[in-house]
Amino acid sequence: MPQDGSLLDSACALCEFGFPWDKLGLLYMESGFMFRKSGHELKGSLCLLKRYGFCNVQIVGICLTFPFVFGVEEGNLVDEIDGLLSDLRFLFLDFDFAASVERNVNVWHEVCRKIKVFYDLNDGKGEIVELIGRNKHVILEHGEKELIEKVEYFCRFGVKKVEVARLILQGSELLNLDLETPVINVLKLLKHIGMSSQGVGDVRKNYAHVLGTIKMANLPNVMKAMGLHEWFFDKIKDGNHRLLTSYITSYPNEDHDKGYKSCLKTFDDARTPTHNMNKLNFMHAIGFGENTLTMNILTHMHGTSEELQNRFDCLLRLGIEFSKLCKIITRQPKILSQNPEILEKKINFLCQEMGNSLEVLDTFPAFICFDLENRIKPRFRFHMWVLEKGLSSKNYSIASMIATSDKNFVGRVSRIHPAAPKHWFEQFYPKKFVVLKICRITALIDNVKAPSNPQVEPLR
């Protein structure tokens, strides 16, 4: 921490150059190392920046937005600093930003912050700079918050960030769209964007959970739920953004499905209407449409909307694809009624202990619903014991191994070897084994005259 006198000396040098006094605290928080320099050293650094052709107000705006350009300790990031300053000089001078921007520190700070929104989308590489320059009206006519909101929206399609920058810079009409509240019809939108009749038929057949109406705010995840997010983005980029703007203009608000509206009315009469509505909003947010199927699925889920979101995010982190996870939820909604810790243990056991891939869940999503300690582990380990002993060469599927009822499983065990049930109960269900022994002894006492069972060689 610098001495008070040194800090004041640095602050005075910055203010003398043109830095607003009320911005110095922000500058100190983001790049405090510069305040360890003397006022004389700071003036020297600022003079170096002026060699790029910037005026004082431009330099202040640049430094407040990109504080590392002040001169990084030990000479780090020299190439990055030079690249950034060269790019900004290209914008300010070659594309004549100076003629369009008021000579005011706050205005230039705002301009630099808006440039940074797009510059960061390309990881600070200069390829995007010319596109910013050719579309400078995007920077000059729209606010930073507006730009950030649209960038975040289209980044949710899971495409490269630089592609999002190009989309918005080349399609500034998108900035005037309300991408939150309009209610649209999924199939109508897909047809409008250019999906073939066969493609629409496939969506209708395989993704019934997304059909009906949706809010524009949920469109990115609706496309992810069908695995069409990249396809959709490709359809609206390279100048084709007008397909989206024209659709919203033509169909600003679609009417909800009657069955869906009927279900909504029941929420008002429910004991916990707010809780139910929050859960429903979670379902819509992850890509489920406004339809009766979504309502039916919702009834099988337990937990708050925050808990459901955490469980959903947990399964995504574990590697399940977004669209596949939505289909799994459609078939087995109860998977989201489990805590993240339990979900993680089951997925790890499936992949690490059982040696299977997540693709197993495509055909057997119910795996996640079974109890790990009392069902999955015992049956898998017994199956491995059978194979190791050479008692059976048949490698049962996971579904056959786990989903078979207890009665049928014990029957199968008995057919493998007469002594196999003893091992099953003794190793995995010792309490039941004791009960069975007592029952057997009781039966022998009650029927002492009954012929004895043939001896079976015990398994070791």
Short mmCIF file of C-alpha atoms in Angstrom, two decimals:
data_model
loop_
_atom_site.label_atom_id
_atom_site.label_comp_id
_atom_site.label_asym_id
_atom_site.label_seq_id
_atom_site.Cartn_x
_atom_site.Cartn_y
_atom_site.Cartn_z
CA MET A 1 0.00 0.00 0.00
CA PRO A 2 1.53 3.35 -1.01
CA GLN A 3 2.12 6.12 1.50
CA ASP A 4 -0.57 8.80 1.67
CA GLY A 5 1.75 11.40 0.17
CA SER A 6 2.67 9.20 -2.80
CA LEU A 7 -0.98 8.31 -3.36
CA LEU A 8 -1.99 11.98 -3.33
CA ASP A 9 0.86 12.82 -5.70
CA SER A 10 -0.35 10.14 -8.16
CA ALA A 11 -3.98 11.25 -7.84
CA CYS A 12 -3.07 14.89 -8.49
CA ALA A 13 -1.07 13.93 -11.60
CA LEU A 14 -4.05 12.01 -12.98
CA CYS A 15 -6.50 14.82 -12.25
CA GLU A 16 -4.17 17.35 -13.84
CA PHE A 17 -4.19 15.23 -17.01
CA GLY A 18 -7.98 15.16 -17.07
CA PHE A 19 -9.11 12.15 -15.03
CA PRO A 20 -12.31 12.91 -13.08
CA TRP A 21 -11.66 12.86 -9.35
CA ASP A 22 -14.72 10.67 -8.74
CA LYS A 23 -13.33 7.98 -11.08
CA LEU A 24 -9.99 7.56 -9.30
CA GLY A 25 -11.45 5.18 -6.71
CA LEU A 26 -12.65 2.86 -9.47
CA LEU A 27 -9.28 3.10 -11.18
CA TYR A 28 -7.49 2.27 -7.93
CA MET A 29 -9.70 -0.78 -7.32
CA GLU A 30 -9.11 -2.19 -10.80
CA SER A 31 -5.46 -1.26 -11.26
CA GLY A 32 -3.98 -0.12 -7.97
CA PHE A 33 -0.39 -0.79 -9.03
CA MET A 34 -0.30 2.45 -11.03
CA PHE A 35 -0.68 4.45 -7.81
CA ARG A 36 2.67 3.10 -6.65
CA LYS A 37 4.22 5.24 -9.36
CA SER A 38 5.19 8.81 -8.69
CA GLY A 39 3.34 11.65 -10.35
CA HIS A 40 6.32 12.16 -12.64
CA GLU A 41 6.30 8.51 -13.73
CA LEU A 42 2.57 8.61 -14.42
CA LYS A 43 2.94 11.69 -16.59
CA GLY A 44 5.62 9.85 -18.56
CA SER A 45 3.30 6.86 -19.11
CA LEU A 46 0.50 9.14 -20.28
CA CYS A 47 2.82 10.88 -22.73
CA LEU A 48 3.68 7.48 -24.22
CA LEU A 49 -0.02 6.87 -24.86
CA LYS A 50 -0.30 10.22 -26.64
CA ARG A 51 2.25 8.99 -29.19
CA TYR A 52 -0.50 6.76 -30.62
CA GLY A 53 -2.32 9.92 -31.67
CA PHE A 54 -4.92 10.08 -28.92
CA CYS A 55 -6.04 13.30 -27.26
CA ASN A 56 -6.34 13.60 -23.47
CA VAL A 57 -10.07 12.81 -23.21
CA GLN A 58 -9.62 9.72 -25.39
CA ILE A 59 -6.72 8.52 -23.25
CA VAL A 60 -8.76 8.98 -20.08
CA GLY A 61 -11.63 6.97 -21.59
CA ILE A 62 -9.22 4.24 -22.68
CA CYS A 63 -7.48 4.02 -19.31
CA LEU A 64 -10.72 3.91 -17.35
CA THR A 65 -12.00 1.08 -19.57
CA PHE A 66 -8.72 -0.82 -20.08
CA PRO A 67 -6.67 0.16 -16.99
CA PHE A 68 -3.88 -2.29 -17.81
CA VAL A 69 -2.71 0.02 -20.64
CA PHE A 70 -1.30 2.35 -18.00
CA GLY A 71 1.81 0.25 -17.98
CA VAL A 72 1.86 -3.20 -16.45
CA GLU A 73 4.45 -4.02 -13.83
CA GLU A 74 7.55 -5.85 -14.99
CA GLY A 75 6.71 -5.07 -18.61
CA ASN A 76 4.07 -7.82 -18.90
CA LEU A 77 1.45 -7.78 -21.68
CA VAL A 78 3.45 -5.32 -23.78
CA ASP A 79 2.26 -6.93 -27.03
CA GLU A 80 -1.35 -7.00 -25.83
CA ILE A 81 -1.21 -3.32 -24.85
CA ASP A 82 0.31 -2.31 -28.17
CA GLY A 83 -2.27 -4.41 -30.05
CA LEU A 84 -5.17 -2.81 -28.18
CA LEU A 85 -3.89 0.74 -28.62
CA SER A 86 -3.24 0.15 -32.31
CA ASP A 87 -6.78 -1.20 -32.73
CA LEU A 88 -8.28 1.79 -30.92
CA ARG A 89 -6.20 4.22 -32.98
CA PHE A 90 -7.54 2.47 -36.09
CA LEU A 91 -11.09 3.02 -34.85
CA PHE A 92 -10.73 6.56 -33.55
CA LEU A 93 -8.70 7.94 -36.44
CA ASP A 94 -9.31 5.83 -39.55
CA PHE A 95 -13.05 5.50 -38.91
CA ASP A 96 -13.26 9.05 -37.58
CA PHE A 97 -14.93 8.32 -34.27
CA ALA A 98 -13.55 11.64 -33.03
CA ALA A 99 -15.79 13.60 -35.41
CA SER A 100 -18.88 11.82 -34.08
CA VAL A 101 -18.15 11.88 -30.36
CA GLU A 102 -18.39 14.88 -28.07
CA ARG A 103 -15.07 16.00 -26.57
CA ASN A 104 -16.04 14.91 -23.08
CA VAL A 105 -14.35 12.44 -20.74
CA ASN A 106 -17.57 10.72 -19.66
CA VAL A 107 -18.76 10.34 -23.25
CA TRP A 108 -15.45 8.82 -24.37
CA HIS A 109 -15.46 6.52 -21.36
CA GLU A 110 -18.91 5.29 -22.40
CA VAL A 111 -17.79 4.83 -26.02
CA CYS A 112 -14.77 2.79 -24.92
CA ARG A 113 -16.91 0.62 -22.66
CA LYS A 114 -19.25 -0.16 -25.56
CA ILE A 115 -16.30 -1.00 -27.80
CA LYS A 116 -15.03 -3.33 -25.06
CA VAL A 117 -18.33 -5.27 -25.16
CA PHE A 118 -17.46 -6.47 -28.68
CA TYR A 119 -13.68 -6.46 -28.27
CA ASP A 120 -13.92 -8.96 -25.41
CA LEU A 121 -16.08 -11.28 -27.55
CA ASN A 122 -13.05 -11.87 -29.74
CA ASP A 123 -10.65 -12.33 -26.80
CA GLY A 124 -9.02 -8.99 -27.52
CA LYS A 125 -8.02 -9.91 -31.06
CA GLY A 126 -8.15 -7.19 -33.66
CA GLU A 127 -10.14 -9.05 -36.32
CA ILE A 128 -13.39 -7.60 -35.02
CA VAL A 129 -12.15 -3.99 -35.03
CA GLU A 130 -12.84 -3.25 -38.69
CA LEU A 131 -16.37 -4.60 -38.32
CA ILE A 132 -16.90 -2.28 -35.33
CA GLY A 133 -15.60 0.64 -37.39
CA ARG A 134 -17.84 -0.07 -40.38
CA ASN A 135 -20.84 -0.31 -38.08
CA LYS A 136 -19.93 2.47 -35.65
CA HIS A 137 -23.58 3.54 -35.48
CA VAL A 138 -24.10 0.51 -33.23
CA ILE A 139 -21.65 2.03 -30.74
CA LEU A 140 -22.86 5.60 -31.12
CA GLU A 141 -26.63 5.05 -31.12
CA HIS A 142 -27.13 2.32 -28.52
CA GLY A 143 -26.45 2.13 -24.79
CA GLU A 144 -23.98 -0.20 -23.11
CA LYS A 145 -26.71 -2.01 -21.15
CA GLU A 146 -28.68 -2.59 -24.34
CA LEU A 147 -25.63 -4.05 -26.09
CA ILE A 148 -24.75 -6.30 -23.16
CA GLU A 149 -28.31 -7.66 -22.93
CA LYS A 150 -28.40 -8.59 -26.62
CA VAL A 151 -24.90 -10.08 -26.50
CA GLU A 152 -25.79 -12.22 -23.48
CA TYR A 153 -29.02 -13.34 -25.17
CA PHE A 154 -27.38 -14.59 -28.36
CA CYS A 155 -24.41 -16.08 -26.49
CA ARG A 156 -26.96 -18.41 -24.88
CA PHE A 157 -27.20 -20.22 -28.23
CA GLY A 158 -23.82 -21.73 -27.38
CA VAL A 159 -22.00 -20.45 -30.48
CA LYS A 160 -18.62 -18.75 -30.72
CA LYS A 161 -18.68 -15.32 -29.13
CA VAL A 162 -17.10 -13.68 -32.15
CA GLU A 163 -20.06 -14.94 -34.20
CA VAL A 164 -22.39 -13.16 -31.78
CA ALA A 165 -20.39 -9.95 -32.24
CA ARG A 166 -20.71 -10.24 -36.02
CA LEU A 167 -24.45 -10.95 -35.81
CA ILE A 168 -25.21 -7.84 -33.77
CA LEU A 169 -22.84 -5.51 -35.61
CA GLN A 170 -24.16 -6.63 -39.01
CA GLY A 171 -27.77 -6.82 -37.85
CA SER A 172 -28.30 -3.76 -35.69
CA GLU A 173 -32.08 -4.10 -36.19
CA LEU A 174 -31.89 -6.87 -33.58
CA LEU A 175 -31.04 -4.23 -30.99
CA ASN A 176 -34.49 -2.71 -31.40
CA LEU A 177 -36.29 -6.02 -30.83
CA ASP A 178 -37.97 -7.05 -27.61
CA LEU A 179 -36.36 -10.45 -27.03
CA GLU A 180 -38.05 -11.05 -23.69
CA THR A 181 -41.84 -10.76 -23.66
CA PRO A 182 -43.26 -11.69 -27.13
CA VAL A 183 -45.03 -15.08 -27.17
CA ILE A 184 -44.25 -17.12 -30.29
CA ASN A 185 -45.17 -20.52 -31.71
CA VAL A 186 -42.22 -22.91 -32.02
CA LEU A 187 -43.29 -24.75 -35.18
CA LYS A 188 -44.32 -21.54 -36.96
CA LEU A 189 -40.94 -20.01 -36.20
CA LEU A 190 -39.04 -23.06 -37.46
CA LYS A 191 -40.99 -23.00 -40.72
CA HIS A 192 -40.43 -19.25 -41.10
CA ILE A 193 -36.68 -19.62 -40.54
CA GLY A 194 -36.47 -22.27 -43.25
CA MET A 195 -36.87 -25.74 -41.76
CA SER A 196 -38.09 -28.37 -44.23
CA SER A 197 -41.43 -30.15 -43.87
CA GLN A 198 -39.59 -33.33 -42.92
CA GLY A 199 -37.61 -31.47 -40.27
CA VAL A 200 -40.77 -29.99 -38.81
CA GLY A 201 -42.30 -33.47 -38.74
CA ASP A 202 -39.28 -34.82 -36.88
CA VAL A 203 -39.56 -32.05 -34.30
CA ARG A 204 -43.26 -32.73 -33.85
CA LYS A 205 -42.54 -36.45 -33.36
CA ASN A 206 -39.41 -36.35 -31.20
CA TYR A 207 -39.67 -33.12 -29.23
CA ALA A 208 -43.28 -32.82 -28.12
CA HIS A 209 -42.10 -31.24 -24.86
CA VAL A 210 -41.01 -28.02 -26.63
CA LEU A 211 -44.10 -27.56 -28.79
CA GLY A 212 -46.75 -24.90 -28.40
CA THR A 213 -45.96 -21.34 -27.47
CA ILE A 214 -42.88 -19.95 -25.74
CA LYS A 215 -41.61 -16.59 -24.61
CA MET A 216 -38.83 -15.09 -26.69
CA ALA A 217 -36.69 -14.96 -23.55
CA ASN A 218 -36.63 -18.79 -23.53
CA LEU A 219 -35.88 -19.27 -27.25
CA PRO A 220 -32.14 -20.08 -26.87
CA ASN A 221 -32.82 -22.95 -24.46
CA VAL A 222 -35.81 -24.16 -26.48
CA MET A 223 -33.43 -24.56 -29.43
CA LYS A 224 -30.90 -26.27 -27.16
CA ALA A 225 -33.62 -28.64 -25.96
CA MET A 226 -33.98 -29.81 -29.58
CA GLY A 227 -30.26 -29.69 -30.36
CA LEU A 228 -31.01 -27.01 -32.96
CA HIS A 229 -29.28 -24.02 -31.36
CA GLU A 230 -26.36 -23.92 -33.81
CA TRP A 231 -28.64 -24.59 -36.78
CA PHE A 232 -30.93 -21.73 -35.75
CA PHE A 233 -28.06 -19.31 -35.24
CA ASP A 234 -26.59 -20.21 -38.64
CA LYS A 235 -29.98 -19.44 -40.19
CA ILE A 236 -30.12 -15.89 -38.83
CA LYS A 237 -26.48 -14.82 -39.27
CA ASP A 238 -24.72 -13.33 -42.33
CA GLY A 239 -27.46 -10.79 -42.94
CA ASN A 240 -30.37 -13.19 -42.44
CA HIS A 241 -31.31 -11.69 -39.07
CA ARG A 242 -34.31 -10.15 -40.82
CA LEU A 243 -35.94 -13.59 -40.76
CA LEU A 244 -36.20 -13.25 -37.00
CA THR A 245 -37.24 -9.61 -36.98
CA SER A 246 -39.90 -10.19 -39.65
CA TYR A 247 -41.36 -13.15 -37.73
CA ILE A 248 -41.72 -11.20 -34.50
CA THR A 249 -43.29 -8.33 -36.43
CA SER A 250 -45.74 -10.66 -38.20
CA TYR A 251 -46.66 -12.79 -35.17
CA PRO A 252 -46.07 -10.56 -32.13
CA ASN A 253 -48.15 -12.59 -29.66
CA GLU A 254 -49.50 -16.10 -30.21
CA ASP A 255 -52.37 -17.47 -28.13
CA HIS A 256 -51.68 -20.21 -25.58
CA ASP A 257 -52.88 -23.80 -25.96
CA LYS A 258 -56.33 -24.31 -24.37
CA GLY A 259 -55.18 -27.26 -22.29
CA TYR A 260 -52.24 -25.24 -21.02
CA LYS A 261 -54.47 -22.31 -20.06
CA SER A 262 -56.81 -24.69 -18.26
CA CYS A 263 -53.91 -26.06 -16.21
CA LEU A 264 -52.77 -22.54 -15.39
CA LYS A 265 -56.16 -21.82 -13.84
CA THR A 266 -55.70 -24.71 -11.43
CA PHE A 267 -52.60 -22.97 -10.06
CA ASP A 268 -54.77 -20.21 -8.63
CA ASP A 269 -56.77 -22.76 -6.65
CA ALA A 270 -53.71 -24.68 -5.45
CA ARG A 271 -52.39 -24.51 -1.90
CA THR A 272 -49.02 -23.14 -3.09
CA PRO A 273 -49.67 -21.17 -6.31
CA THR A 274 -46.43 -19.16 -6.19
CA HIS A 275 -44.33 -22.28 -5.62
CA ASN A 276 -46.00 -24.05 -8.55
CA MET A 277 -45.62 -21.04 -10.83
CA ASN A 278 -41.92 -20.75 -10.03
CA LYS A 279 -41.43 -24.43 -10.89
CA LEU A 280 -43.30 -23.93 -14.15
CA ASN A 281 -41.14 -20.93 -15.02
CA PHE A 282 -38.08 -23.12 -14.42
CA MET A 283 -39.44 -25.68 -16.88
CA HIS A 284 -40.02 -23.02 -19.53
CA ALA A 285 -36.57 -21.53 -18.90
CA ILE A 286 -34.83 -24.85 -19.70
CA GLY A 287 -36.73 -25.21 -22.96
CA PHE A 288 -40.09 -26.83 -22.25
CA GLY A 289 -42.99 -25.30 -24.16
CA GLU A 290 -46.28 -23.98 -22.89
CA ASN A 291 -48.22 -27.23 -23.32
CA THR A 292 -50.08 -29.85 -21.29
CA LEU A 293 -47.15 -32.29 -21.44
CA THR A 294 -45.01 -29.80 -19.54
CA MET A 295 -47.76 -29.48 -16.95
CA ASN A 296 -47.97 -33.27 -16.54
CA ILE A 297 -44.20 -33.59 -16.13
CA LEU A 298 -44.21 -30.83 -13.54
CA THR A 299 -46.46 -32.81 -11.19
CA HIS A 300 -43.75 -35.48 -10.77
CA MET A 301 -41.02 -33.05 -9.69
CA HIS A 302 -40.37 -32.16 -6.07
CA GLY A 303 -38.39 -29.18 -4.85
CA THR A 304 -38.23 -25.44 -5.27
CA SER A 305 -37.36 -23.83 -8.59
CA GLU A 306 -33.87 -23.05 -7.24
CA GLU A 307 -33.34 -26.67 -6.19
CA LEU A 308 -34.55 -27.95 -9.57
CA GLN A 309 -32.20 -25.56 -11.36
CA ASN A 310 -29.23 -26.70 -9.25
CA ARG A 311 -29.98 -30.35 -10.02
CA PHE A 312 -30.37 -29.62 -13.72
CA ASP A 313 -27.08 -27.70 -13.78
CA CYS A 314 -25.39 -30.55 -11.89
CA LEU A 315 -26.35 -33.08 -14.58
CA LEU A 316 -25.13 -30.71 -17.29
CA ARG A 317 -21.78 -30.35 -15.51
CA LEU A 318 -21.52 -34.13 -15.31
CA GLY A 319 -21.57 -34.24 -19.10
CA ILE A 320 -25.15 -34.96 -20.16
CA GLU A 321 -26.02 -32.99 -23.30
CA PHE A 322 -28.71 -30.34 -22.91
CA SER A 323 -31.14 -31.85 -25.43
CA LYS A 324 -30.65 -35.38 -24.07
CA LEU A 325 -31.18 -34.20 -20.52
CA CYS A 326 -34.48 -32.58 -21.47
CA LYS A 327 -35.64 -35.84 -23.09
CA ILE A 328 -34.55 -37.78 -20.00
CA ILE A 329 -36.63 -35.43 -17.84
CA THR A 330 -39.58 -35.99 -20.17
CA ARG A 331 -39.35 -39.75 -19.61
CA GLN A 332 -38.21 -39.73 -15.97
CA PRO A 333 -39.17 -36.43 -14.32
CA LYS A 334 -38.31 -37.78 -10.86
CA ILE A 335 -34.58 -37.55 -11.55
CA LEU A 336 -34.79 -33.86 -10.64
CA SER A 337 -36.26 -34.74 -7.25
CA GLN A 338 -32.80 -35.87 -6.08
CA ASN A 339 -30.05 -33.78 -4.53
CA PRO A 340 -26.97 -32.93 -6.65
CA GLU A 341 -24.70 -35.01 -4.39
CA ILE A 342 -26.79 -38.14 -5.02
CA LEU A 343 -26.96 -37.48 -8.76
CA GLU A 344 -23.20 -37.03 -8.93
CA LYS A 345 -22.54 -40.29 -7.07
CA LYS A 346 -24.82 -42.23 -9.43
CA ILE A 347 -23.30 -40.80 -12.59
CA ASN A 348 -19.77 -41.34 -11.29
CA PHE A 349 -20.58 -44.96 -10.41
CA LEU A 350 -22.08 -45.53 -13.86
CA CYS A 351 -19.04 -44.17 -15.67
CA GLN A 352 -16.14 -44.98 -13.36
CA GLU A 353 -17.14 -48.20 -11.56
CA MET A 354 -19.38 -49.77 -14.18
CA GLY A 355 -17.26 -48.51 -17.08
CA ASN A 356 -20.18 -47.22 -19.14
CA SER A 357 -20.69 -44.00 -21.04
CA LEU A 358 -23.51 -41.52 -20.53
CA GLU A 359 -25.10 -42.86 -23.71
CA VAL A 360 -26.60 -45.62 -21.54
CA LEU A 361 -29.03 -42.99 -20.27
CA ASP A 362 -30.44 -42.54 -23.79
CA THR A 363 -32.06 -45.98 -23.57
CA PHE A 364 -32.23 -46.43 -19.79
CA PRO A 365 -32.79 -43.03 -18.16
CA ALA A 366 -34.47 -44.74 -15.20
CA PHE A 367 -30.98 -45.74 -14.00
CA ILE A 368 -30.75 -42.39 -12.22
CA CYS A 369 -33.98 -43.09 -10.32
CA PHE A 370 -32.83 -46.31 -8.62
CA ASP A 371 -31.22 -46.33 -5.18
CA LEU A 372 -27.44 -46.46 -5.47
CA GLU A 373 -26.57 -48.26 -2.23
CA ASN A 374 -29.51 -50.66 -2.02
CA ARG A 375 -30.09 -51.48 -5.68
CA ILE A 376 -27.43 -50.44 -8.17
CA LYS A 377 -24.24 -51.34 -6.29
CA PRO A 378 -25.39 -54.75 -4.93
CA ARG A 379 -26.73 -55.97 -8.25
CA PHE A 380 -23.73 -54.80 -10.25
CA ARG A 381 -21.26 -56.35 -7.82
CA PHE A 382 -23.18 -59.61 -7.73
CA HIS A 383 -23.17 -59.63 -11.54
CA MET A 384 -19.40 -59.17 -11.52
CA TRP A 385 -19.03 -61.99 -8.96
CA VAL A 386 -21.04 -64.32 -11.22
CA LEU A 387 -18.79 -63.51 -14.18
CA GLU A 388 -15.60 -63.90 -12.14
CA LYS A 389 -16.71 -67.32 -10.87
CA GLY A 390 -17.56 -68.41 -14.38
CA LEU A 391 -21.09 -69.30 -13.35
CA SER A 392 -22.58 -67.51 -16.34
CA SER A 393 -21.21 -66.18 -19.59
CA LYS A 394 -24.21 -63.96 -20.20
CA ASN A 395 -23.47 -60.26 -19.84
CA TYR A 396 -26.79 -58.70 -18.88
CA SER A 397 -27.66 -55.18 -19.94
CA ILE A 398 -27.72 -52.51 -17.25
CA ALA A 399 -31.49 -52.22 -17.60
CA SER A 400 -31.94 -55.98 -17.12
CA MET A 401 -29.51 -55.96 -14.22
CA ILE A 402 -31.05 -53.00 -12.35
CA ALA A 403 -34.70 -52.71 -13.38
CA THR A 404 -35.72 -56.36 -12.84
CA SER A 405 -38.00 -56.78 -9.81
CA ASP A 406 -36.58 -58.35 -6.64
CA LYS A 407 -38.67 -61.49 -7.12
CA ASN A 408 -37.55 -62.03 -10.72
CA PHE A 409 -33.95 -61.17 -9.87
CA VAL A 410 -33.79 -63.80 -7.12
CA GLY A 411 -35.40 -66.28 -9.51
CA ARG A 412 -32.69 -65.56 -12.07
CA VAL A 413 -30.02 -65.94 -9.38
CA SER A 414 -31.45 -69.35 -8.45
CA ARG A 415 -31.22 -70.52 -12.05
CA ILE A 416 -27.58 -69.51 -12.28
CA HIS A 417 -26.54 -71.87 -9.46
CA PRO A 418 -28.47 -73.43 -6.56
CA ALA A 419 -26.09 -71.86 -4.03
CA ALA A 420 -26.03 -68.41 -5.68
CA PRO A 421 -29.01 -67.06 -3.68
CA LYS A 422 -27.12 -67.81 -0.47
CA HIS A 423 -24.21 -65.67 -1.65
CA TRP A 424 -26.60 -62.92 -2.82
CA PHE A 425 -28.38 -62.59 0.51
CA GLU A 426 -25.34 -63.28 2.67
CA GLN A 427 -23.13 -60.67 0.99
CA PHE A 428 -25.60 -57.95 0.08
CA TYR A 429 -28.63 -58.43 2.32
CA PRO A 430 -27.33 -60.13 5.51
CA LYS A 431 -30.40 -59.16 7.55
CA LYS A 432 -32.69 -60.82 5.02
CA PHE A 433 -30.34 -63.80 4.98
CA VAL A 434 -30.77 -64.27 8.74
CA VAL A 435 -34.54 -64.07 8.37
CA LEU A 436 -34.45 -66.65 5.58
CA LYS A 437 -32.33 -69.00 7.71
CA ILE A 438 -34.80 -68.71 10.59
CA CYS A 439 -37.70 -69.41 8.27
CA ARG A 440 -35.89 -72.40 6.82
CA ILE A 441 -35.11 -73.85 10.26
CA THR A 442 -38.71 -73.34 11.30
CA ALA A 443 -39.90 -75.13 8.19
CA LEU A 444 -37.57 -78.07 8.87
CA ILE A 445 -38.81 -78.38 12.45
CA ASP A 446 -42.41 -78.30 11.30
CA ASN A 447 -41.75 -80.92 8.66
CA VAL A 448 -39.14 -83.25 10.15
CA LYS A 449 -40.46 -86.15 8.14
CA ALA A 450 -39.95 -84.38 4.83
CA PRO A 451 -37.13 -85.79 2.68
CA SER A 452 -33.91 -83.83 2.90
CA ASN A 453 -32.77 -81.68 -0.03
CA PRO A 454 -29.94 -83.01 -2.18
CA GLN A 455 -26.56 -81.64 -1.20
CA VAL A 456 -25.18 -78.82 -3.29
CA GLU A 457 -21.51 -78.05 -3.40
CA PRO A 458 -21.03 -74.67 -1.71
CA LEU A 459 -19.52 -71.75 -3.61
CA ARG A 460 -16.41 -70.17 -2.21
#
